[in-house]
């Protein structure tokens, strides 16, 4: 058991998203002398809160205030713009810290596994959402939105987010922090038809009623559902609360008419992608009609070709493999036993259990891994923060502290226009230069 007293347990958490912050919070909540450095390759904290949560869902982003409070503590420090692999190795961190916790999320798009998915007009949700949320990796993505129709693949909340962001008007997004470069493209796009395609049926859909319901309240876009794809109302009593509410929303959508508004969002079930068709651009998607048998998606052999100029698969994510960390190829997570990878090396959140659940799911995750660490690891006199400082100085690395981040945030807030809460900066060099200014 890690002891109190003078000996410090030094912990490096890699990844400043919800899982990383809840872990740091839980590690420092008790009597033990624990110090945590939360290291992130970006100059900005909060991970998916900043780069994943939809820009028009500002209230969800308020949870970052809790992480900010964690950062006000002396025993927790944010170290931004420091990349594991590029600036420092895992071995070096393990020499300096008693414990390294990977909280790196799941940043890679799961492949669709169909012919044509490398065509230029196929952009996975990780990249597409990153683009409209000002993630530095995707600021130059330049998706071609001069297309009449778009296929959004998947029936989860990410697919719903993508469809909604494409459908909302500039006025509807006025109080959001949608990236400026994305607003310019989306609000001048030629998109008239958005297809939200599920490979199974309405009863199996993963989206939640509140998020689905937002699609029926769009200013310029009507959501259409084929009533024949919905189950009869007499099964409603057998359904779980969320599924039952989804059916109510879908039935209301089935009453809509395609002439109601200038843009149409078609929710189509029982369609699985077989190929993306095109030459040097995407021009169609071949879909197979499906059935659901024992909960599983089964092809009928009947297919159709849907003309679309852009395909956004929103079918889940995988963690990025890291050198010297065993990787479960099938699940796309680090191999671990209840969060333990090897002595002194742990993982938490999506890179431990896969990309599911809400932000709040990471809270018990963080508490669980913190309790495990405190029970399993003792302080061993490692240098911790001082050791990292030496590496930073020797390599002349430009790290971004929490105070530096607050300067970046102040510029983002100051430069916001109208009702927007902030004008997000997507360029790392620009952020680092703001951080360096007095
Ligand atoms: P998700 O909820 O797991 O949904 C993934 C969807 O992709 C499912 O409909 C799945 O269908 C489909 N899919 C998977 N492989 C496919 C394939 N090869 N072809 C066609 N469809 C395929 O994942 P997500 O939408 O990425 O969301 C991740 C997590 O974040 C979820 O827990 C979600 O609720 C959460 N989230 C929450 C919010 C919010 O609360 N507002 C917003 C965004 C995300 P099957 O079911 O048939 O596999």
GROMACS .gro file of C-alpha atoms and ligand atoms in nm:
model
  486
    1UNK     CA    1   0.000   0.000   0.000
    2UNK     CA    2   0.134   0.344  -0.088
    3UNK     CA    3   0.211   0.521   0.241
    4UNK     CA    4   0.155   0.878   0.355
    5UNK     CA    5   0.442   1.078   0.503
    6UNK     CA    6   0.719   1.238   0.302
    7UNK     CA    7   0.761   0.979   0.031
    8UNK     CA    8   0.589   1.101  -0.283
    9UNK     CA    9   0.420   0.871  -0.530
   10UNK     CA   10   0.488   1.026  -0.869
   11UNK     CA   11   0.229   0.957  -1.137
   12UNK     CA   12   0.231   1.060  -1.504
   13UNK     CA   13  -0.113   1.050  -1.666
   14UNK     CA   14  -0.086   1.058  -2.045
   15UNK     CA   15  -0.388   1.232  -2.195
   16UNK     CA   16  -0.572   1.534  -2.054
   17UNK     CA   17  -0.924   1.416  -2.136
   18UNK     CA   18  -1.201   1.318  -1.893
   19UNK     CA   19  -1.044   0.979  -1.805
   20UNK     CA   20  -0.711   1.147  -1.728
   21UNK     CA   21  -0.866   1.420  -1.514
   22UNK     CA   22  -1.093   1.187  -1.315
   23UNK     CA   23  -0.791   0.965  -1.247
   24UNK     CA   24  -0.583   1.261  -1.127
   25UNK     CA   25  -0.873   1.382  -0.911
   26UNK     CA   26  -0.915   1.043  -0.745
   27UNK     CA   27  -0.541   0.988  -0.698
   28UNK     CA   28  -0.505   1.316  -0.507
   29UNK     CA   29  -0.831   1.302  -0.309
   30UNK     CA   30  -0.700   1.102  -0.013
   31UNK     CA   31  -0.431   1.125   0.252
   32UNK     CA   32  -0.150   0.974   0.046
   33UNK     CA   33   0.126   1.196  -0.081
   34UNK     CA   34   0.061   1.167  -0.454
   35UNK     CA   35   0.165   1.409  -0.727
   36UNK     CA   36   0.028   1.387  -1.074
   37UNK     CA   37   0.151   1.535  -1.401
   38UNK     CA   38  -0.116   1.524  -1.673
   39UNK     CA   39   0.075   1.520  -1.999
   40UNK     CA   40  -0.090   1.593  -2.334
   41UNK     CA   41   0.055   1.620  -2.683
   42UNK     CA   42  -0.170   1.922  -2.752
   43UNK     CA   43  -0.126   2.262  -2.583
   44UNK     CA   44  -0.492   2.239  -2.472
   45UNK     CA   45  -0.646   2.032  -2.193
   46UNK     CA   46  -0.981   1.844  -2.181
   47UNK     CA   47  -0.945   1.603  -2.474
   48UNK     CA   48  -1.284   1.504  -2.615
   49UNK     CA   49  -1.462   1.779  -2.421
   50UNK     CA   50  -1.290   2.025  -2.652
   51UNK     CA   51  -1.243   1.814  -2.966
   52UNK     CA   52  -1.525   1.558  -2.957
   53UNK     CA   53  -1.835   1.697  -2.783
   54UNK     CA   54  -2.047   1.874  -3.044
   55UNK     CA   55  -1.989   2.250  -3.071
   56UNK     CA   56  -2.362   2.317  -3.019
   57UNK     CA   57  -2.368   2.112  -2.697
   58UNK     CA   58  -2.203   2.376  -2.479
   59UNK     CA   59  -2.371   2.268  -2.155
   60UNK     CA   60  -2.196   1.927  -2.176
   61UNK     CA   61  -1.863   2.111  -2.198
   62UNK     CA   62  -1.927   2.276  -1.859
   63UNK     CA   63  -1.781   1.967  -1.692
   64UNK     CA   64  -1.438   2.113  -1.778
   65UNK     CA   65  -1.488   2.346  -1.477
   66UNK     CA   66  -1.446   2.042  -1.256
   67UNK     CA   67  -1.119   1.954  -1.432
   68UNK     CA   68  -1.009   2.314  -1.395
   69UNK     CA   69  -1.059   2.283  -1.019
   70UNK     CA   70  -0.835   1.975  -1.022
   71UNK     CA   71  -0.573   2.186  -1.198
   72UNK     CA   72  -0.584   2.451  -0.923
   73UNK     CA   73  -0.431   2.197  -0.683
   74UNK     CA   74  -0.056   2.202  -0.612
   75UNK     CA   75  -0.036   1.828  -0.648
   76UNK     CA   76  -0.172   1.821  -1.006
   77UNK     CA   77   0.003   1.983  -1.300
   78UNK     CA   78  -0.092   2.008  -1.669
   79UNK     CA   79   0.199   1.962  -1.907
   80UNK     CA   80   0.077   2.042  -2.258
   81UNK     CA   81   0.250   2.021  -2.595
   82UNK     CA   82   0.459   1.723  -2.482
   83UNK     CA   83   0.415   1.415  -2.695
   84UNK     CA   84   0.484   1.060  -2.581
   85UNK     CA   85   0.687   0.905  -2.860
   86UNK     CA   86   0.793   1.235  -3.021
   87UNK     CA   87   0.940   1.425  -2.724
   88UNK     CA   88   0.984   1.159  -2.460
   89UNK     CA   89   0.974   0.779  -2.457
   90UNK     CA   90   0.763   0.559  -2.234
   91UNK     CA   91   1.082   0.410  -2.088
   92UNK     CA   92   1.206   0.759  -1.995
   93UNK     CA   93   0.876   0.839  -1.823
   94UNK     CA   94   0.887   0.508  -1.637
   95UNK     CA   95   1.237   0.593  -1.513
   96UNK     CA   96   1.109   0.923  -1.374
   97UNK     CA   97   0.762   0.834  -1.242
   98UNK     CA   98   0.650   0.548  -1.017
   99UNK     CA   99   0.341   0.503  -1.230
  100UNK     CA  100   0.244   0.586  -1.588
  101UNK     CA  101  -0.130   0.582  -1.668
  102UNK     CA  102  -0.232   0.583  -2.034
  103UNK     CA  103  -0.552   0.785  -2.077
  104UNK     CA  104  -0.502   0.842  -2.447
  105UNK     CA  105  -0.855   0.764  -2.562
  106UNK     CA  106  -0.937   0.617  -2.901
  107UNK     CA  107  -0.839   0.863  -3.170
  108UNK     CA  108  -0.830   0.643  -3.479
  109UNK     CA  109  -1.138   0.574  -3.691
  110UNK     CA  110  -1.244   0.210  -3.716
  111UNK     CA  111  -1.219   0.105  -4.079
  112UNK     CA  112  -1.539   0.017  -4.264
  113UNK     CA  113  -1.365  -0.269  -4.438
  114UNK     CA  114  -1.528  -0.214  -4.776
  115UNK     CA  115  -1.391  -0.144  -5.124
  116UNK     CA  116  -1.349   0.226  -5.201
  117UNK     CA  117  -1.310   0.346  -4.843
  118UNK     CA  118  -0.983   0.519  -4.937
  119UNK     CA  119  -1.158   0.749  -5.187
  120UNK     CA  120  -1.109   1.119  -5.110
  121UNK     CA  121  -1.474   1.176  -5.019
  122UNK     CA  122  -1.471   0.918  -4.739
  123UNK     CA  123  -1.386   1.085  -4.408
  124UNK     CA  124  -1.418   0.901  -4.077
  125UNK     CA  125  -1.596   1.071  -3.789
  126UNK     CA  126  -1.273   1.111  -3.590
  127UNK     CA  127  -1.132   1.333  -3.863
  128UNK     CA  128  -1.460   1.501  -3.956
  129UNK     CA  129  -1.557   1.585  -3.598
  130UNK     CA  130  -1.197   1.695  -3.531
  131UNK     CA  131  -1.220   1.928  -3.834
  132UNK     CA  132  -1.537   2.105  -3.719
  133UNK     CA  133  -1.410   2.115  -3.360
  134UNK     CA  134  -1.075   2.285  -3.446
  135UNK     CA  135  -0.854   1.987  -3.362
  136UNK     CA  136  -0.504   2.082  -3.485
  137UNK     CA  137  -0.460   1.746  -3.662
  138UNK     CA  138  -0.759   1.810  -3.889
  139UNK     CA  139  -0.766   2.186  -3.941
  140UNK     CA  140  -0.647   2.144  -4.302
  141UNK     CA  141  -0.884   1.858  -4.389
  142UNK     CA  142  -1.086   2.062  -4.642
  143UNK     CA  143  -1.374   1.820  -4.702
  144UNK     CA  144  -1.553   1.900  -5.027
  145UNK     CA  145  -1.904   2.003  -4.926
  146UNK     CA  146  -2.000   2.122  -5.274
  147UNK     CA  147  -2.200   1.803  -5.298
  148UNK     CA  148  -2.575   1.749  -5.310
  149UNK     CA  149  -2.589   1.450  -5.078
  150UNK     CA  150  -2.397   1.293  -4.792
  151UNK     CA  151  -2.409   0.948  -4.630
  152UNK     CA  152  -2.348   0.935  -4.255
  153UNK     CA  153  -2.294   0.571  -4.159
  154UNK     CA  154  -2.384   0.439  -3.815
  155UNK     CA  155  -2.669   0.472  -3.568
  156UNK     CA  156  -2.480   0.606  -3.268
  157UNK     CA  157  -2.474   0.954  -3.113
  158UNK     CA  158  -2.166   1.051  -3.314
  159UNK     CA  159  -2.359   0.987  -3.637
  160UNK     CA  160  -2.645   1.200  -3.500
  161UNK     CA  161  -2.396   1.478  -3.410
  162UNK     CA  162  -2.245   1.478  -3.759
  163UNK     CA  163  -2.583   1.482  -3.933
  164UNK     CA  164  -2.706   1.766  -3.709
  165UNK     CA  165  -2.396   1.982  -3.753
  166UNK     CA  166  -2.424   1.943  -4.132
  167UNK     CA  167  -2.795   2.032  -4.121
  168UNK     CA  168  -2.799   2.330  -3.885
  169UNK     CA  169  -2.797   2.685  -4.020
  170UNK     CA  170  -2.545   2.956  -3.927
  171UNK     CA  171  -2.810   3.110  -3.699
  172UNK     CA  172  -2.868   2.778  -3.522
  173UNK     CA  173  -2.492   2.750  -3.465
  174UNK     CA  174  -2.446   3.113  -3.354
  175UNK     CA  175  -2.395   3.027  -2.987
  176UNK     CA  176  -2.166   2.732  -3.063
  177UNK     CA  177  -1.787   2.715  -3.092
  178UNK     CA  178  -1.794   2.557  -3.437
  179UNK     CA  179  -1.454   2.606  -3.605
  180UNK     CA  180  -1.451   2.916  -3.829
  181UNK     CA  181  -1.308   2.718  -4.122
  182UNK     CA  182  -1.587   2.457  -4.088
  183UNK     CA  183  -1.864   2.718  -4.053
  184UNK     CA  184  -1.753   2.878  -4.381
  185UNK     CA  185  -1.777   2.544  -4.566
  186UNK     CA  186  -2.088   2.399  -4.400
  187UNK     CA  187  -2.301   2.711  -4.425
  188UNK     CA  188  -2.224   2.763  -4.795
  189UNK     CA  189  -2.250   2.395  -4.884
  190UNK     CA  190  -2.470   2.253  -5.157
  191UNK     CA  191  -2.601   1.971  -4.937
  192UNK     CA  192  -2.971   1.897  -4.986
  193UNK     CA  193  -2.995   1.533  -4.872
  194UNK     CA  194  -2.827   1.370  -4.572
  195UNK     CA  195  -2.868   0.993  -4.529
  196UNK     CA  196  -2.822   0.851  -4.179
  197UNK     CA  197  -2.773   0.479  -4.244
  198UNK     CA  198  -2.809   0.201  -3.987
  199UNK     CA  199  -2.707  -0.156  -4.066
  200UNK     CA  200  -2.963  -0.287  -3.816
  201UNK     CA  201  -3.311  -0.166  -3.720
  202UNK     CA  202  -3.460   0.108  -3.501
  203UNK     CA  203  -3.474  -0.122  -3.197
  204UNK     CA  204  -3.098  -0.185  -3.217
  205UNK     CA  205  -2.996   0.179  -3.273
  206UNK     CA  206  -2.739   0.314  -3.025
  207UNK     CA  207  -2.847   0.681  -3.034
  208UNK     CA  208  -3.033   0.826  -2.735
  209UNK     CA  209  -3.378   0.994  -2.735
  210UNK     CA  210  -3.265   1.347  -2.649
  211UNK     CA  211  -3.003   1.349  -2.925
  212UNK     CA  212  -3.242   1.187  -3.175
  213UNK     CA  213  -3.515   1.436  -3.081
  214UNK     CA  214  -3.290   1.730  -3.174
  215UNK     CA  215  -3.302   1.607  -3.534
  216UNK     CA  216  -3.675   1.675  -3.541
  217UNK     CA  217  -3.633   2.040  -3.442
  218UNK     CA  218  -3.404   2.168  -3.716
  219UNK     CA  219  -3.478   2.504  -3.874
  220UNK     CA  220  -3.397   2.426  -4.235
  221UNK     CA  221  -3.398   2.048  -4.247
  222UNK     CA  222  -3.679   1.795  -4.219
  223UNK     CA  223  -3.603   1.447  -4.087
  224UNK     CA  224  -3.775   1.165  -4.272
  225UNK     CA  225  -3.832   0.808  -4.157
  226UNK     CA  226  -4.009   0.529  -4.342
  227UNK     CA  227  -4.290   0.424  -4.106
  228UNK     CA  228  -4.277   0.072  -4.254
  229UNK     CA  229  -3.931   0.029  -4.096
  230UNK     CA  230  -4.069   0.095  -3.745
  231UNK     CA  231  -4.210  -0.176  -3.518
  232UNK     CA  232  -4.581  -0.179  -3.430
  233UNK     CA  233  -4.677   0.026  -3.124
  234UNK     CA  234  -4.805  -0.283  -2.940
  235UNK     CA  235  -4.447  -0.394  -2.864
  236UNK     CA  236  -4.369  -0.065  -2.687
  237UNK     CA  237  -4.450  -0.202  -2.341
  238UNK     CA  238  -4.174  -0.461  -2.381
  239UNK     CA  239  -3.908  -0.200  -2.464
  240UNK     CA  240  -3.652  -0.033  -2.239
  241UNK     CA  241  -3.716   0.333  -2.156
  242UNK     CA  242  -3.465   0.479  -2.405
  243UNK     CA  243  -3.567   0.251  -2.693
  244UNK     CA  244  -3.933   0.323  -2.628
  245UNK     CA  245  -3.865   0.698  -2.636
  246UNK     CA  246  -3.666   0.656  -2.957
  247UNK     CA  247  -3.969   0.487  -3.116
  248UNK     CA  248  -4.191   0.781  -3.017
  249UNK     CA  249  -3.948   1.026  -3.181
  250UNK     CA  250  -3.907   0.811  -3.493
  251UNK     CA  251  -4.285   0.777  -3.531
  252UNK     CA  252  -4.321   1.155  -3.513
  253UNK     CA  253  -4.053   1.184  -3.783
  254UNK     CA  254  -4.242   0.934  -3.999
  255UNK     CA  255  -4.527   1.188  -4.013
  256UNK     CA  256  -4.304   1.453  -4.174
  257UNK     CA  257  -4.321   1.533  -4.541
  258UNK     CA  258  -4.018   1.585  -4.768
  259UNK     CA  259  -4.148   1.922  -4.883
  260UNK     CA  260  -4.159   2.061  -4.530
  261UNK     CA  261  -3.811   2.217  -4.545
  262UNK     CA  262  -3.539   2.278  -4.807
  263UNK     CA  263  -3.294   2.015  -4.672
  264UNK     CA  264  -3.384   1.653  -4.597
  265UNK     CA  265  -3.230   1.415  -4.345
  266UNK     CA  266  -3.331   1.057  -4.429
  267UNK     CA  267  -3.294   0.806  -4.145
  268UNK     CA  268  -3.276   0.468  -4.317
  269UNK     CA  269  -3.245   0.139  -4.130
  270UNK     CA  270  -3.149  -0.209  -4.251
  271UNK     CA  271  -2.882  -0.086  -4.493
  272UNK     CA  272  -2.520  -0.198  -4.471
  273UNK     CA  273  -2.240  -0.046  -4.678
  274UNK     CA  274  -2.088  -0.288  -4.930
  275UNK     CA  275  -1.867  -0.053  -5.135
  276UNK     CA  276  -1.795   0.311  -5.196
  277UNK     CA  277  -1.809   0.378  -5.565
  278UNK     CA  278  -1.608   0.635  -5.757
  279UNK     CA  279  -1.295   0.706  -5.953
  280UNK     CA  280  -1.095   0.992  -5.807
  281UNK     CA  281  -1.392   1.117  -5.609
  282UNK     CA  282  -1.673   0.954  -5.417
  283UNK     CA  283  -1.994   0.944  -5.617
  284UNK     CA  284  -2.207   0.668  -5.467
  285UNK     CA  285  -2.238   0.407  -5.196
  286UNK     CA  286  -2.356   0.051  -5.261
  287UNK     CA  287  -2.579  -0.073  -4.981
  288UNK     CA  288  -2.716  -0.415  -4.907
  289UNK     CA  289  -3.060  -0.449  -4.756
  290UNK     CA  290  -3.043  -0.640  -4.427
  291UNK     CA  291  -3.258  -0.823  -4.174
  292UNK     CA  292  -3.201  -0.859  -3.803
  293UNK     CA  293  -3.199  -1.219  -3.679
  294UNK     CA  294  -3.129  -1.286  -3.310
  295UNK     CA  295  -3.001  -0.930  -3.287
  296UNK     CA  296  -2.750  -0.987  -3.569
  297UNK     CA  297  -2.733  -0.810  -3.903
  298UNK     CA  298  -2.792  -1.052  -4.193
  299UNK     CA  299  -2.769  -0.958  -4.562
  300UNK     CA  300  -3.064  -1.028  -4.793
  301UNK     CA  301  -2.856  -1.017  -5.113
  302UNK     CA  302  -3.066  -0.725  -5.242
  303UNK     CA  303  -2.863  -0.412  -5.302
  304UNK     CA  304  -2.906  -0.052  -5.413
  305UNK     CA  305  -2.673   0.228  -5.516
  306UNK     CA  306  -2.719   0.563  -5.343
  307UNK     CA  307  -2.556   0.864  -5.513
  308UNK     CA  308  -2.359   1.065  -5.255
  309UNK     CA  309  -2.056   1.293  -5.280
  310UNK     CA  310  -1.934   1.248  -4.923
  311UNK     CA  311  -1.939   0.950  -4.687
  312UNK     CA  312  -1.877   0.995  -4.314
  313UNK     CA  313  -1.848   0.659  -4.136
  314UNK     CA  314  -1.933   0.708  -3.766
  315UNK     CA  315  -1.879   0.348  -3.663
  316UNK     CA  316  -1.653   0.374  -3.361
  317UNK     CA  317  -1.286   0.422  -3.282
  318UNK     CA  318  -0.964   0.243  -3.198
  319UNK     CA  319  -0.678   0.348  -2.973
  320UNK     CA  320  -0.346   0.429  -3.135
  321UNK     CA  321  -0.082   0.159  -3.082
  322UNK     CA  322   0.218   0.274  -2.876
  323UNK     CA  323   0.570   0.139  -2.889
  324UNK     CA  324   0.636  -0.115  -2.610
  325UNK     CA  325   0.267  -0.135  -2.512
  326UNK     CA  326   0.087  -0.463  -2.592
  327UNK     CA  327  -0.209  -0.396  -2.820
  328UNK     CA  328  -0.529  -0.593  -2.866
  329UNK     CA  329  -0.579  -0.569  -3.245
  330UNK     CA  330  -0.930  -0.712  -3.231
  331UNK     CA  331  -1.065  -0.467  -2.974
  332UNK     CA  332  -0.839  -0.173  -3.063
  333UNK     CA  333  -0.735  -0.117  -2.698
  334UNK     CA  334  -0.420  -0.179  -2.492
  335UNK     CA  335  -0.400  -0.531  -2.355
  336UNK     CA  336  -0.474  -0.500  -1.985
  337UNK     CA  337  -0.616  -0.676  -1.687
  338UNK     CA  338  -0.856  -0.445  -1.509
  339UNK     CA  339  -0.645  -0.150  -1.622
  340UNK     CA  340  -0.307  -0.304  -1.539
  341UNK     CA  341  -0.082  -0.340  -1.844
  342UNK     CA  342   0.244  -0.426  -1.665
  343UNK     CA  343   0.414  -0.330  -1.338
  344UNK     CA  344   0.373   0.046  -1.295
  345UNK     CA  345   0.190   0.087  -1.629
  346UNK     CA  346  -0.189   0.127  -1.633
  347UNK     CA  347  -0.461   0.239  -1.872
  348UNK     CA  348  -0.799   0.401  -1.815
  349UNK     CA  349  -1.102   0.518  -2.014
  350UNK     CA  350  -1.152   0.439  -2.382
  351UNK     CA  351  -0.799   0.301  -2.433
  352UNK     CA  352  -0.876   0.043  -2.161
  353UNK     CA  353  -1.236  -0.055  -2.235
  354UNK     CA  354  -1.314   0.073  -2.584
  355UNK     CA  355  -1.509   0.376  -2.712
  356UNK     CA  356  -1.840   0.354  -2.528
  357UNK     CA  357  -2.030   0.539  -2.260
  358UNK     CA  358  -2.075   0.902  -2.164
  359UNK     CA  359  -1.822   1.144  -2.018
  360UNK     CA  360  -1.949   1.049  -1.673
  361UNK     CA  361  -1.857   0.683  -1.732
  362UNK     CA  362  -1.496   0.791  -1.695
  363UNK     CA  363  -1.552   0.901  -1.336
  364UNK     CA  364  -1.587   0.553  -1.183
  365UNK     CA  365  -1.317   0.441  -1.426
  366UNK     CA  366  -1.076   0.701  -1.289
  367UNK     CA  367  -1.171   0.622  -0.928
  368UNK     CA  368  -1.122   0.249  -0.991
  369UNK     CA  369  -0.779   0.280  -1.148
  370UNK     CA  370  -0.666   0.528  -0.880
  371UNK     CA  371  -0.770   0.287  -0.602
  372UNK     CA  372  -0.586   0.005  -0.779
  373UNK     CA  373  -0.269   0.212  -0.818
  374UNK     CA  374  -0.272   0.325  -0.457
  375UNK     CA  375  -0.316  -0.035  -0.343
  376UNK     CA  376  -0.046  -0.177  -0.570
  377UNK     CA  377   0.237   0.075  -0.599
  378UNK     CA  378   0.467   0.225  -0.338
  379UNK     CA  379   0.675   0.541  -0.376
  380UNK     CA  380   1.030   0.447  -0.474
  381UNK     CA  381   1.217   0.777  -0.457
  382UNK     CA  382   1.191   0.859  -0.826
  383UNK     CA  383   1.248   1.224  -0.926
  384UNK     CA  384   0.902   1.286  -1.079
  385UNK     CA  385   0.849   1.644  -1.188
  386UNK     CA  386   1.217   1.742  -1.153
  387UNK     CA  387   1.316   1.457  -1.382
  388UNK     CA  388   1.069   1.576  -1.645
  389UNK     CA  389   1.194   1.934  -1.609
  390UNK     CA  390   1.548   1.812  -1.687
  391UNK     CA  391   1.429   1.642  -2.007
  392UNK     CA  392   1.231   1.950  -2.110
  393UNK     CA  393   1.534   2.174  -2.060
  394UNK     CA  394   1.786   1.937  -2.220
  395UNK     CA  395   1.567   1.905  -2.531
  396UNK     CA  396   1.452   2.266  -2.533
  397UNK     CA  397   1.089   2.155  -2.544
  398UNK     CA  398   0.818   2.421  -2.540
  399UNK     CA  399   0.574   2.284  -2.286
  400UNK     CA  400   0.247   2.461  -2.212
  401UNK     CA  401   0.145   2.496  -1.846
  402UNK     CA  402  -0.208   2.540  -1.714
  403UNK     CA  403  -0.143   2.914  -1.673
  404UNK     CA  404  -0.028   2.924  -2.037
  405UNK     CA  405  -0.349   2.748  -2.140
  406UNK     CA  406  -0.551   3.011  -1.956
  407UNK     CA  407  -0.376   3.276  -2.170
  408UNK     CA  408  -0.471   3.084  -2.486
  409UNK     CA  409  -0.826   3.050  -2.359
  410UNK     CA  410  -0.845   3.423  -2.284
  411UNK     CA  411  -0.751   3.502  -2.645
  412UNK     CA  412  -1.013   3.255  -2.771
  413UNK     CA  413  -1.279   3.419  -2.554
  414UNK     CA  414  -1.171   3.774  -2.645
  415UNK     CA  415  -1.180   3.706  -3.018
  416UNK     CA  416  -1.521   3.530  -3.019
  417UNK     CA  417  -1.788   3.698  -3.228
  418UNK     CA  418  -2.155   3.748  -3.135
  419UNK     CA  419  -2.297   3.479  -2.909
  420UNK     CA  420  -2.010   3.233  -2.966
  421UNK     CA  421  -1.838   3.139  -2.638
  422UNK     CA  422  -1.493   3.128  -2.799
  423UNK     CA  423  -1.314   3.136  -3.133
  424UNK     CA  424  -1.104   2.822  -3.103
  425UNK     CA  425  -0.744   2.832  -3.222
  426UNK     CA  426  -0.650   2.524  -3.423
  427UNK     CA  427  -0.286   2.601  -3.489
  428UNK     CA  428  -0.035   2.461  -3.238
  429UNK     CA  429   0.237   2.717  -3.321
  430UNK     CA  430  -0.007   3.003  -3.270
  431UNK     CA  431  -0.109   2.859  -2.931
  432UNK     CA  432   0.252   2.811  -2.825
  433UNK     CA  433   0.339   3.165  -2.925
  434UNK     CA  434   0.048   3.302  -2.717
  435UNK     CA  435   0.171   3.088  -2.428
  436UNK     CA  436   0.520   3.239  -2.461
  437UNK     CA  437   0.392   3.599  -2.451
  438UNK     CA  438   0.396   3.772  -2.115
  439LIG     P1  439  -2.165   0.372  -3.100
  439LIG     O1  440  -2.268   0.428  -3.007
  439LIG     O2  441  -2.099   0.245  -3.064
  439LIG     O3  442  -2.234   0.357  -3.244
  439LIG     C1  443  -2.164   0.302  -3.351
  439LIG     C2  444  -2.261   0.273  -3.463
  439LIG     O4  445  -2.186   0.229  -3.576
  439LIG     C3  446  -2.361   0.162  -3.431
  439LIG     O5  447  -2.487   0.199  -3.483
  439LIG     C4  448  -2.304   0.042  -3.507
  439LIG     O6  449  -2.401  -0.050  -3.550
  439LIG     C5  450  -2.248   0.111  -3.628
  439LIG     N1  451  -2.147   0.032  -3.697
  439LIG     C6  452  -2.036  -0.026  -3.646
  439LIG     N2  453  -1.968  -0.089  -3.744
  439LIG     C7  454  -2.037  -0.070  -3.858
  439LIG     C8  455  -2.017  -0.110  -3.991
  439LIG     N3  456  -1.910  -0.182  -4.028
  439LIG     N4  457  -2.108  -0.075  -4.084
  439LIG     C9  458  -2.216  -0.002  -4.049
  439LIG     N5  459  -2.241   0.040  -3.923
  439LIG    C10  460  -2.151   0.006  -3.828
  439LIG     O7  461  -2.044   0.474  -3.124
  439LIG     P2  462  -2.035   0.631  -3.144
  439LIG     O8  463  -2.155   0.687  -3.207
  439LIG     O9  464  -1.901   0.650  -3.205
  439LIG    O10  465  -2.031   0.688  -2.995
  439LIG    C11  466  -1.927   0.650  -2.904
  439LIG    C12  467  -1.974   0.675  -2.762
  439LIG    O11  468  -1.981   0.815  -2.737
  439LIG    C13  469  -2.113   0.618  -2.736
  439LIG    O12  470  -2.119   0.566  -2.608
  439LIG    C14  471  -2.200   0.741  -2.750
  439LIG    O13  472  -2.324   0.734  -2.683
  439LIG    C15  473  -2.110   0.848  -2.691
  439LIG     N6  474  -2.151   0.980  -2.741
  439LIG    C16  475  -2.245   1.048  -2.668
  439LIG    C17  476  -2.291   1.170  -2.714
  439LIG    C18  477  -2.397   1.241  -2.634
  439LIG    O14  478  -2.432   1.196  -2.526
  439LIG     N7  479  -2.453   1.351  -2.682
  439LIG    C19  480  -2.245   1.224  -2.833
  439LIG    C20  481  -2.150   1.152  -2.907
  439LIG    C21  482  -2.103   1.029  -2.859
  439LIG     P3  483  -2.425  -0.187  -3.470
  439LIG    O15  484  -2.500  -0.148  -3.348
  439LIG    O16  485  -2.502  -0.270  -3.566
  439LIG    O17  486  -2.287  -0.242  -3.440
   0.00000   0.00000   0.00000
